[in-house]
Short mmCIF file of C-alpha atoms in Angstrom, two decimals:
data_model
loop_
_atom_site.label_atom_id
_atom_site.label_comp_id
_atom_site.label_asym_id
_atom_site.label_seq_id
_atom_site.Cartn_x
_atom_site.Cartn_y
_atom_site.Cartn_z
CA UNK A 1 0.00 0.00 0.00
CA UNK A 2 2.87 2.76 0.96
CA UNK A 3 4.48 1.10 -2.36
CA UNK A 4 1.54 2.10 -4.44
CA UNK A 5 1.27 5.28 -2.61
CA UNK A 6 4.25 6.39 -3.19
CA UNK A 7 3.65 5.63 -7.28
CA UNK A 8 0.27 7.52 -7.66
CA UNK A 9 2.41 10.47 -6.15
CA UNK A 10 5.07 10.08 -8.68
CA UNK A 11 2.34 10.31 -10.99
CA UNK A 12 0.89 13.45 -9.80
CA UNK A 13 4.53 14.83 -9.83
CA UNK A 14 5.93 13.90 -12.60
CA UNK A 15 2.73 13.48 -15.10
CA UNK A 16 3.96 10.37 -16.20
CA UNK A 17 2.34 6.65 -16.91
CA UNK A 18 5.50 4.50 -16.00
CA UNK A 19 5.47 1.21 -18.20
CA UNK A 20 3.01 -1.53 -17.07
CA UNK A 21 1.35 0.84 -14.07
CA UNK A 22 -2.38 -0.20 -15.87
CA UNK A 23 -1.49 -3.63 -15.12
CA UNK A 24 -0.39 -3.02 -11.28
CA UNK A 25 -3.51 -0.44 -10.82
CA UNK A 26 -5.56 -3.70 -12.30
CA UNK A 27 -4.56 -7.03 -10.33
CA UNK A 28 -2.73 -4.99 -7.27
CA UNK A 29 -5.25 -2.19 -6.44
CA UNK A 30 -8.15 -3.79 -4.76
CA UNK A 31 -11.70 -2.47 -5.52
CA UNK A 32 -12.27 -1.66 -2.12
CA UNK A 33 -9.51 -0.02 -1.77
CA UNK A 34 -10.95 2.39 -4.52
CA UNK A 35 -12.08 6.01 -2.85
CA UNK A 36 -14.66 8.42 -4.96
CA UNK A 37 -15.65 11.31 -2.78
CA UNK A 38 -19.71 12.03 -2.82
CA UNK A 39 -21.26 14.55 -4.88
CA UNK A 40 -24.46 15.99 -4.84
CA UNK A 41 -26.41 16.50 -7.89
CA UNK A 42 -28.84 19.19 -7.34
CA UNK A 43 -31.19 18.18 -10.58
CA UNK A 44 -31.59 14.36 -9.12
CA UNK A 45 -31.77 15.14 -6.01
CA UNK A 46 -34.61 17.26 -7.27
CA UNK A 47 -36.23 14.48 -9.32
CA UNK A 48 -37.04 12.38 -5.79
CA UNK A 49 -38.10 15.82 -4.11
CA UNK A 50 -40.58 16.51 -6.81
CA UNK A 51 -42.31 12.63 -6.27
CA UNK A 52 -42.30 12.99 -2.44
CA UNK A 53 -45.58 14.33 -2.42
CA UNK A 54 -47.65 11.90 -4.35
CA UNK A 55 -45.91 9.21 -2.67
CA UNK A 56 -47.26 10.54 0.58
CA UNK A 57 -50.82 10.40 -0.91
CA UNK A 58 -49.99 7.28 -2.19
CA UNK A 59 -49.24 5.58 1.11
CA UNK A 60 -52.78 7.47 2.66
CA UNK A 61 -54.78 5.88 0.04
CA UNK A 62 -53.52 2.25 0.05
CA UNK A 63 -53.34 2.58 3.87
CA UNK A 64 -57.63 3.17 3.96
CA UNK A 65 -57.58 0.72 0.79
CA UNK A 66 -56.16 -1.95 2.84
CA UNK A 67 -58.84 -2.09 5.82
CA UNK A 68 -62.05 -3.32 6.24
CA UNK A 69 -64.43 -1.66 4.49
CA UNK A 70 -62.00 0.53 3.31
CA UNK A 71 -63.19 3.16 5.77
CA UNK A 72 -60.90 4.09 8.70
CA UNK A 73 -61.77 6.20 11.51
CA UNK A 74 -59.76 9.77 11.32
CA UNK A 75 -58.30 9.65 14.64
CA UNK A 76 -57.06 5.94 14.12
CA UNK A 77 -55.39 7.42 10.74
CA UNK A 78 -53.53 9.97 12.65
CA UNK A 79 -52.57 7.79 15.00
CA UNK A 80 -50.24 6.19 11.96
CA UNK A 81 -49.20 9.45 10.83
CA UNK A 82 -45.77 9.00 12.05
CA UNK A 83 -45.59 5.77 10.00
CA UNK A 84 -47.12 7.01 7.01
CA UNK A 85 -44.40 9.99 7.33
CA UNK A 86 -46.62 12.63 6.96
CA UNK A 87 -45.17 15.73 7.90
CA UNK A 88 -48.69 17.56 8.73
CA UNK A 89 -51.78 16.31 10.42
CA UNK A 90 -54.44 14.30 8.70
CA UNK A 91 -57.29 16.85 9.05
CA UNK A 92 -54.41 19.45 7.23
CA UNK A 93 -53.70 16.81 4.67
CA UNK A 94 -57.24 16.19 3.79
CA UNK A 95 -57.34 19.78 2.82
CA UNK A 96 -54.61 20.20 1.16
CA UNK A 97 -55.76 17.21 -1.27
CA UNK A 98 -59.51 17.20 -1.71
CA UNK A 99 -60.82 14.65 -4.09
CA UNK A 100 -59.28 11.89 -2.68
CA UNK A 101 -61.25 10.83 0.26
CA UNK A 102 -64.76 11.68 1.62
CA UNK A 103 -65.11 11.79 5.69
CA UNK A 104 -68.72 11.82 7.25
CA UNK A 105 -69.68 10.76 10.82
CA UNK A 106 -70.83 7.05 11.99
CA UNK A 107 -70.19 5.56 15.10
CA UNK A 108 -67.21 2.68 15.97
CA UNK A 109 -69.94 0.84 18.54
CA UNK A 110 -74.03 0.98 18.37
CA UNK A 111 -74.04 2.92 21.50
CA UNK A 112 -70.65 5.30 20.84
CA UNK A 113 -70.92 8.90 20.17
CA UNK A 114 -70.62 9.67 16.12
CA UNK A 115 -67.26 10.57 14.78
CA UNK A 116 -65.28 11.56 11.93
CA UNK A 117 -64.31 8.24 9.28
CA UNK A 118 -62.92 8.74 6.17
CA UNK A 119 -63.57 6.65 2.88
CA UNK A 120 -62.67 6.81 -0.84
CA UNK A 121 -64.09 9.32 -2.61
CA UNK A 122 -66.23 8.27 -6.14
CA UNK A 123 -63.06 10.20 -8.14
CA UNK A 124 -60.32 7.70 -6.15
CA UNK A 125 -62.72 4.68 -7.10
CA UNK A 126 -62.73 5.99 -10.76
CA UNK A 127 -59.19 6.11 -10.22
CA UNK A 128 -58.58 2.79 -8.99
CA UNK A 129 -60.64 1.36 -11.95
CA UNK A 130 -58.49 2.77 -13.91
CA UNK A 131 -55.50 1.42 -12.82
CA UNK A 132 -56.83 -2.14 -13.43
CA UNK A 133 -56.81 -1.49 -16.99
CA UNK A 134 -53.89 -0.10 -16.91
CA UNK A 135 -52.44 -3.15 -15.32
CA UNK A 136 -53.93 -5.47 -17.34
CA UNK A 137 -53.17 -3.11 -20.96
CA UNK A 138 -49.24 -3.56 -19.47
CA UNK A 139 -49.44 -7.41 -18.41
CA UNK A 140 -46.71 -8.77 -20.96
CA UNK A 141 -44.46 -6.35 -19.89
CA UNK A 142 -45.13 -6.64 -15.75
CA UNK A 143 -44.34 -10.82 -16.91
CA UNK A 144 -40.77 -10.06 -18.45
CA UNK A 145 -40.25 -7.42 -15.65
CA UNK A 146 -40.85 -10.41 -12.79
CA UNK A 147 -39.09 -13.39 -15.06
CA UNK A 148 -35.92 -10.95 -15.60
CA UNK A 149 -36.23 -10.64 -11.95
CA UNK A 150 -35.75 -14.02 -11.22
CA UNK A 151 -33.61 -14.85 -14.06
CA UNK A 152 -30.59 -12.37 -12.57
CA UNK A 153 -31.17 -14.25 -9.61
CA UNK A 154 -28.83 -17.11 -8.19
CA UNK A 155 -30.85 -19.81 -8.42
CA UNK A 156 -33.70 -18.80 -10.34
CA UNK A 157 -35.28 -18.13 -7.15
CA UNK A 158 -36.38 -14.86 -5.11
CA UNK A 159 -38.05 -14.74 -1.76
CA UNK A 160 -41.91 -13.89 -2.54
CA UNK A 161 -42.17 -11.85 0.73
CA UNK A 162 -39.34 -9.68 -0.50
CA UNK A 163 -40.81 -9.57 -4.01
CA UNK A 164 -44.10 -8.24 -2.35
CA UNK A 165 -42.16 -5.80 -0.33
CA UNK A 166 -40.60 -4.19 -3.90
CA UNK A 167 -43.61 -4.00 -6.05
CA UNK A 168 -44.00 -0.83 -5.73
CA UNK A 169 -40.54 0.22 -7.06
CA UNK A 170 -40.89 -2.09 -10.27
CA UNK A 171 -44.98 -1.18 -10.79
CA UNK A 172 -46.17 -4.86 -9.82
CA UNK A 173 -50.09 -4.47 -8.40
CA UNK A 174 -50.85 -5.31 -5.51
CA UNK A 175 -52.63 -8.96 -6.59
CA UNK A 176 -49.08 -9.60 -8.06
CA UNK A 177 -48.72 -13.20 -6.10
CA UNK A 178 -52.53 -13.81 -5.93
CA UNK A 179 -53.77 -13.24 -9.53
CA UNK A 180 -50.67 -12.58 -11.95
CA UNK A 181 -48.31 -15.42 -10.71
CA UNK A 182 -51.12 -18.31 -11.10
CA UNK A 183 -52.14 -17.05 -14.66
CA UNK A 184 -48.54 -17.79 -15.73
CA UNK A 185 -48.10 -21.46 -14.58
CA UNK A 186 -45.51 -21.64 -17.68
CA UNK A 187 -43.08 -19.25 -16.13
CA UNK A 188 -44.33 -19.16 -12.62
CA UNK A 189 -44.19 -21.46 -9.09
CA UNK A 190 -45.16 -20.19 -6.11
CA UNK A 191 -43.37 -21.92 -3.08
CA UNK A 192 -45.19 -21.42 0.63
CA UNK A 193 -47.53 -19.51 2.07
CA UNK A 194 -46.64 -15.80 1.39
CA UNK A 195 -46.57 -13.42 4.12
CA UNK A 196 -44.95 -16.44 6.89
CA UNK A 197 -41.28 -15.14 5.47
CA UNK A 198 -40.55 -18.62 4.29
CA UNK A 199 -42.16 -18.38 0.21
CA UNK A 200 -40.27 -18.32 -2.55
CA UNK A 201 -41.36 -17.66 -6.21
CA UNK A 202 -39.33 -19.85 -8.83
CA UNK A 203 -38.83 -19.59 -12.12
CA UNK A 204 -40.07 -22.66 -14.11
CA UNK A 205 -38.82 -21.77 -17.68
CA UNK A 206 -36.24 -19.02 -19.31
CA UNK A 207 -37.38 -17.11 -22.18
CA UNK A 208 -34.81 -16.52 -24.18
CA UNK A 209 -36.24 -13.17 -24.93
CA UNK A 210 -36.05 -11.63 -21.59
CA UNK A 211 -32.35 -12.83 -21.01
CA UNK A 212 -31.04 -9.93 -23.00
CA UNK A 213 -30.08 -6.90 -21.27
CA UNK A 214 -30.86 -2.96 -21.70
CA UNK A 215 -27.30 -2.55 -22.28
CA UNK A 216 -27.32 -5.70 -24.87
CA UNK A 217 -30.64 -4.26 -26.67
CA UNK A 218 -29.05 -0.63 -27.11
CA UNK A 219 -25.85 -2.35 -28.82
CA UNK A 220 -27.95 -4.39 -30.90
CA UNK A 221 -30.35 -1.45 -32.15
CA UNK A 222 -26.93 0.91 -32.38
CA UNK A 223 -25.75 -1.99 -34.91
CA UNK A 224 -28.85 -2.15 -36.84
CA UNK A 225 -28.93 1.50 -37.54
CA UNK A 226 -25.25 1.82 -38.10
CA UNK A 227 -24.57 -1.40 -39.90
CA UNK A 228 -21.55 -1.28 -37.13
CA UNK A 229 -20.71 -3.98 -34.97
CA UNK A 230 -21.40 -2.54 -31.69
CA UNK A 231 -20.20 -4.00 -27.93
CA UNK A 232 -22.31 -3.74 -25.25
CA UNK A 233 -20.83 -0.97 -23.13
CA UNK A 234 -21.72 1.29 -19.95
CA UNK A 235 -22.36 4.82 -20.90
CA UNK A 236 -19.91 6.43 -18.08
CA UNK A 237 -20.44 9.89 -17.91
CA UNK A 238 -20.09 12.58 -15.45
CA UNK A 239 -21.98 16.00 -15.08
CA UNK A 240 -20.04 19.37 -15.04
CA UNK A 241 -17.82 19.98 -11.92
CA UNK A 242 -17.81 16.39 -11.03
CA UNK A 243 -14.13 15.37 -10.92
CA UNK A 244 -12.75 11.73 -9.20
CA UNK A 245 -8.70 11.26 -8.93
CA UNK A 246 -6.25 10.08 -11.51
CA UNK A 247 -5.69 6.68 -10.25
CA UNK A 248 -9.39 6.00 -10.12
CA UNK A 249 -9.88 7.17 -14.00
CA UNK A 250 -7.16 4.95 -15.15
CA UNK A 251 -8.93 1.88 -12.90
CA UNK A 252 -11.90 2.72 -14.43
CA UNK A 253 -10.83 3.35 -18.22
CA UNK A 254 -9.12 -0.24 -17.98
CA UNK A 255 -11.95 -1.58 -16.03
CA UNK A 256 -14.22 -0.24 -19.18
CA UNK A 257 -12.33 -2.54 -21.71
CA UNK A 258 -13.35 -5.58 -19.80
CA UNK A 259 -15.74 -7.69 -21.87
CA UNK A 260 -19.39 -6.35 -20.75
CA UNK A 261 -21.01 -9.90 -18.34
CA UNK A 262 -24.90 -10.01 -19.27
CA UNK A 263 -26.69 -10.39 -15.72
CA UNK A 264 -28.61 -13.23 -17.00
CA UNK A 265 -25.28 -15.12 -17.47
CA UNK A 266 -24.19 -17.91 -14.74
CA UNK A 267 -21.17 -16.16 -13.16
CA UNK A 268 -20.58 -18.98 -10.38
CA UNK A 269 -17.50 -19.41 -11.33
CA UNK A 270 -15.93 -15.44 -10.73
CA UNK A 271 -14.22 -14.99 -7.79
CA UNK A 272 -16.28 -12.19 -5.60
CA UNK A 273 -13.46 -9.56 -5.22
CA UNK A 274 -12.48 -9.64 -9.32
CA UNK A 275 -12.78 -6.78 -11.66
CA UNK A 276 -14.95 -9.68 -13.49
CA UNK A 277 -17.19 -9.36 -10.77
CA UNK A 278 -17.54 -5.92 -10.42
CA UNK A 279 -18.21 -6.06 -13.84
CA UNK A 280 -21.24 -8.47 -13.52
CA UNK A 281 -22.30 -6.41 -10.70
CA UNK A 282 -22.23 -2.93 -12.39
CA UNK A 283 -24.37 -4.93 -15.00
CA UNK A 284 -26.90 -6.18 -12.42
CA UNK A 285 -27.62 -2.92 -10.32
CA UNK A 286 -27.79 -1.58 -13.90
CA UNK A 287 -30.47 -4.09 -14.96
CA UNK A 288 -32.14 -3.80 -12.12
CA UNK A 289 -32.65 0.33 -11.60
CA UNK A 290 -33.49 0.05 -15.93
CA UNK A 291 -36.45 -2.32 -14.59
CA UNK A 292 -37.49 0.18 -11.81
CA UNK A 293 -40.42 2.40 -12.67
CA UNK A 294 -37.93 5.55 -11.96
CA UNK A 295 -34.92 3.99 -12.91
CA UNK A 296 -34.15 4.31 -8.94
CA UNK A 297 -34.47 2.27 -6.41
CA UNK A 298 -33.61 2.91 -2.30
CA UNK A 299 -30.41 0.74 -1.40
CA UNK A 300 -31.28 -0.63 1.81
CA UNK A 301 -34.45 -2.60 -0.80
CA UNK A 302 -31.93 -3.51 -3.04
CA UNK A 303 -29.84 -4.92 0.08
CA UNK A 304 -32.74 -7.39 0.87
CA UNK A 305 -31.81 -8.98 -2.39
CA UNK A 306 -28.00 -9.72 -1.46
CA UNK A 307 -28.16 -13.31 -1.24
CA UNK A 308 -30.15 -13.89 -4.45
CA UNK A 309 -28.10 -11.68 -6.87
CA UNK A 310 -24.72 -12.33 -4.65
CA UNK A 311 -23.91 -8.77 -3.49
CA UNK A 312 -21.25 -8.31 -1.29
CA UNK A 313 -21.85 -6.12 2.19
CA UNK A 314 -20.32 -3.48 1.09
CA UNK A 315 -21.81 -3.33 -2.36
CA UNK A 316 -23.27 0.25 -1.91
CA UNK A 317 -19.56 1.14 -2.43
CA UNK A 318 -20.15 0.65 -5.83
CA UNK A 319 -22.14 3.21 -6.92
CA UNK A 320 -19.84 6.02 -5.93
CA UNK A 321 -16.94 3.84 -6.94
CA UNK A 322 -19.29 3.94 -10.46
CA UNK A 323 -20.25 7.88 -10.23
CA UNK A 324 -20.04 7.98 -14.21
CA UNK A 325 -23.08 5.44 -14.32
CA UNK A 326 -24.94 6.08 -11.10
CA UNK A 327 -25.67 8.87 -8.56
CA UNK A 328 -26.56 7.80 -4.75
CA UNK A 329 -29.02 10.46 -3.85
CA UNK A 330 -29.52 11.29 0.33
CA UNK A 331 -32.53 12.53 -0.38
CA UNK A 332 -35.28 12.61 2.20
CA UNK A 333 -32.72 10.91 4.51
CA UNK A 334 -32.21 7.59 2.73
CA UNK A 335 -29.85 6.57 0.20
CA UNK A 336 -30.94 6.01 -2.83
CA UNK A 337 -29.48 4.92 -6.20
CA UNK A 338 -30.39 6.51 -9.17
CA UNK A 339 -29.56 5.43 -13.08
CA UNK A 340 -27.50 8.81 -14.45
CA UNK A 341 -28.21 8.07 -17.86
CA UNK A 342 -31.82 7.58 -17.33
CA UNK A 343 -32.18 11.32 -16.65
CA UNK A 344 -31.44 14.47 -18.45
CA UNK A 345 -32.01 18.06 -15.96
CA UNK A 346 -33.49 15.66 -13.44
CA UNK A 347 -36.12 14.48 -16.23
CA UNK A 348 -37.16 11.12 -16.90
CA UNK A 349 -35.87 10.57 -20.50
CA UNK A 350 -37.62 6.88 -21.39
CA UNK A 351 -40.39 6.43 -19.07
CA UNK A 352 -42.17 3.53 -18.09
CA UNK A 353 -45.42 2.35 -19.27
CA UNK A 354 -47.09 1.86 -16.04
CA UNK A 355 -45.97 5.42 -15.03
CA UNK A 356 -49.13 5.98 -16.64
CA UNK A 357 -50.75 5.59 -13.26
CA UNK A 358 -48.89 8.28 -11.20
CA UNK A 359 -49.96 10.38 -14.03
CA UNK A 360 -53.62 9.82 -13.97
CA UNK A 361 -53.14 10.16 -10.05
CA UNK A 362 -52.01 13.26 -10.22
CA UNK A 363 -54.33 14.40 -12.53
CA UNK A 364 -56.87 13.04 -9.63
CA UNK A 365 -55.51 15.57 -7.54
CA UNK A 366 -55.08 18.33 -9.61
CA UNK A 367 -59.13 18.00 -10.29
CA UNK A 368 -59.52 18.26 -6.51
CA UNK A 369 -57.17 21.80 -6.44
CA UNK A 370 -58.95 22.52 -9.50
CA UNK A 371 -62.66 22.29 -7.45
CA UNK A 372 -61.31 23.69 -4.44
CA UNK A 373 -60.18 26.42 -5.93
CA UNK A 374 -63.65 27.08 -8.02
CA UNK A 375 -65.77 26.82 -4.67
CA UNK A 376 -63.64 29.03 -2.96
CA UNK A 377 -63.82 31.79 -5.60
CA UNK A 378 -67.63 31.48 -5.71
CA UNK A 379 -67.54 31.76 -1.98
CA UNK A 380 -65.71 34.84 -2.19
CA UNK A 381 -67.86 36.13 -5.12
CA UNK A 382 -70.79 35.36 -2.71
CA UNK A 383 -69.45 37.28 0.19
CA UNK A 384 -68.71 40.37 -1.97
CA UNK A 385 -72.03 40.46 -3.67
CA UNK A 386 -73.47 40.24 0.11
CA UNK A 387 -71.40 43.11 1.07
CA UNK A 388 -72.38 44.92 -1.74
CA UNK A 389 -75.83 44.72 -1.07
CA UNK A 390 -75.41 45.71 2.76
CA UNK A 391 -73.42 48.50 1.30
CA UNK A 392 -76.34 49.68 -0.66
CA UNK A 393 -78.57 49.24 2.39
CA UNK A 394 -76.35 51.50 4.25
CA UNK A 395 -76.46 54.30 1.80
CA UNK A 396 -79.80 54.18 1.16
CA UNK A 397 -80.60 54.25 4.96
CA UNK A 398 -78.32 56.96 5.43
CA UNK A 399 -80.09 59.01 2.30
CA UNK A 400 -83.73 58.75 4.64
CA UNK A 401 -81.89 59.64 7.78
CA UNK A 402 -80.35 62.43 5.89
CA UNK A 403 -83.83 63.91 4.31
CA UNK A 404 -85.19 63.49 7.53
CA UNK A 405 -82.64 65.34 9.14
CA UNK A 406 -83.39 68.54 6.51
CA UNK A 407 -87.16 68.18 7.23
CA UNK A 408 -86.88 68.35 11.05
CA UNK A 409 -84.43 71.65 10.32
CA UNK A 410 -87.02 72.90 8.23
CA UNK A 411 -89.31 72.65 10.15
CA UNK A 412 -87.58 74.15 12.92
CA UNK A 413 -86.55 77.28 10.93
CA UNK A 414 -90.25 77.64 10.20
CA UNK A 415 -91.68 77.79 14.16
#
């Protein structure tokens, strides 16, 4: 280590690449020896800030959706405030989003005093309607999503608790193990009784169409329109004013030329500390975040999955180590790993099909603001035409006092 120390500051020194140095950086340097300071991003950052509030409605709705009834008494709901991580009460967040639930008063025993409950509203049940079709419009695709899944992992098998627990990052419903896995016996095996932490989903066949890679597609579709062969490579590419050290470019330049490892490829025989590895690794979280509805996913999810896609326990490492392909966002105080080239100025560039539900959910809310909005003006248009007319009452009260005022002094002036 002093040995190699001492080198990198020849380097800086001097300016010079001493014969054979690639090859020492390669097979003597070890990966986790390799140090990329944090950056923040302002524009990605951004991109999670900008979602936080739908989420938040998100988690209300599915939280009435999943009890009896769906109705929920309002003080039990703000009870689980905290939990939902809502940052205001629920009477304030009701406000703030009408349309989405209705409240009215009923009692929680026959012989209990009324209170407040709060239910789906008929726009949320429209909503949620909708949805289903566009589930069921975006089937296929929610299939290859959960065989690519499985494929990547180890064994061809994931834990079906953990699957449940990451649905909503990939856009699986909530029926995913109840009505999607069973219509797919083909593909599909269901292990256990989900929800007792011990059911697994298995994969019965590979389709050889899902086991190609976004990486793989884009160098096949480059080729076709170029009539070049083209490799499957990374697109490594850092914003402005992101710089990492010298000896960390020329890891990762040689690191680059290493032949690109599908993720659906059996890699049990790599060692788990070689650049081969890293490589398959890079190629995994890659696969995976490209499968994600926003092309990001939290890392402590993706560290549920470390025995079935053989991550080490320091994996998160890697996407600093890999700031040219990913961004680790501390965003609303978790760590979160975002796809770089999947944005441009914190936009989604190629968004997902089933992203077509957040869109007609926020166009759910926006209808509410819209309403809101329209009662409160005519409210306000009320109250001025009432204080109009009480205006006009005044004056014209004041006019009679007035000529009676002039009467009484006439008649004065005349005794």
């Amino acid at each position: 280590m002093l040995f190699r120390n001492r080198l990198v500051h020849s380097l800086r020194s001097t300016n010079r690449k001493p014969h054979g140095f690639g090859v020492f950086m390669q097979f003597k340097a070890s990966i986790s020896s390799l140090k990329v300071a944090w950056r923040k991003d302002p524009k990605l950052d951004q991109a999670i800030e900008d979602d936080k509030k739908w989420k938040h409605c998100a988690r209300v709705v599915k939280e009435v959706l999943n009890e009896p009834g769906q109705v929920i008494p309002l003080h039990y709901l703000e009870k689980r405030r905290e939990r939902l991580g809502l940052p205001v009460k629920i009477k304030t967040f009701l406000d703030r989003n009408p349309g989405l639930f209705d409240t009215y008063l009923d009692r929680i025993r026959p012989k209990s005093e009324p209170v407040a409950f709060v239910r789906p509203s008929e726009r949320l049940r429209q909503f949620l309607e909708e949805e289903s079709r566009i589930f069921a419009n975006n089937e296929p695709l929610l299939v290859s999503k959960l065989c690519k899944l499985l494929m990547m992992s180890k064994d061809k098998v994931v834990s079906a608790d953990k699957l449940v627990q990451v649905k909503r990052e990939f856009g699986f419903p909530n029926d995913l193990l109840v009505n999607l896995v069973p219509k797919y016996p083909e593909y599909f095996n269901l292990i256990g009784e989900p929800g007792e932490g011990k059911s697994f989903l298995q994969l019965v066949t590979s389709n050889p169409e899902f086991a190609k890679s976004v990486i793989e597609l884009r160098a096949e579709e480059e080729s076709r329109l170029t009539g070049i062969t083209t490799r499957p490579a990374f697109n490594w590419k850092l914003p402005p004013g992101f710089f990492i050290r010298k000896e960390v470019r020329e890891w990762i330049r040689d690191w680059m030329e290493l032949p690109y490892i599908s993720p659906y490829d059996d890699v049990s025989h790599l060692d788990q500390s070689s650049r081969e590895m890293e490589k398959r690794n890079v190629g995994v979280f890659h696969e995976l975040l490209s499968l994600s509805l926003y092309k990001r996913v939290p890392i402590p999810i993706l560290g549920k999955f470390s025995d079935e896609y053989r991550f080490s326990n320091a994996f998160s490492n890697l996407f600093t180590r890999h700031s040219g392909i990913f961004y680790t966002s501390l965003k609303c105080g978790i760590k979160t790993a975002m796809l770089r080239e999947a944005y441009r100025d914190g936009e989604l560039i190629d968004r997902d099909p089933l992203l077509e539900i957040k869109d007609k959910f926020l166009e759910l809310l926006a209808e509410g603001h819209r309403q809101k909005a329209e009662h409160l003006r005519l409210q306000k248009q009320m109250v001025q035409e009432d204080m109009k007319m009480m205006a006009g009452s005044n004056n014209e009260l004041d006019y009679h006092k007035y000529e009676e005022e002039l009467l009484e002094e006439k008649e004065d002036a005349e005794l």
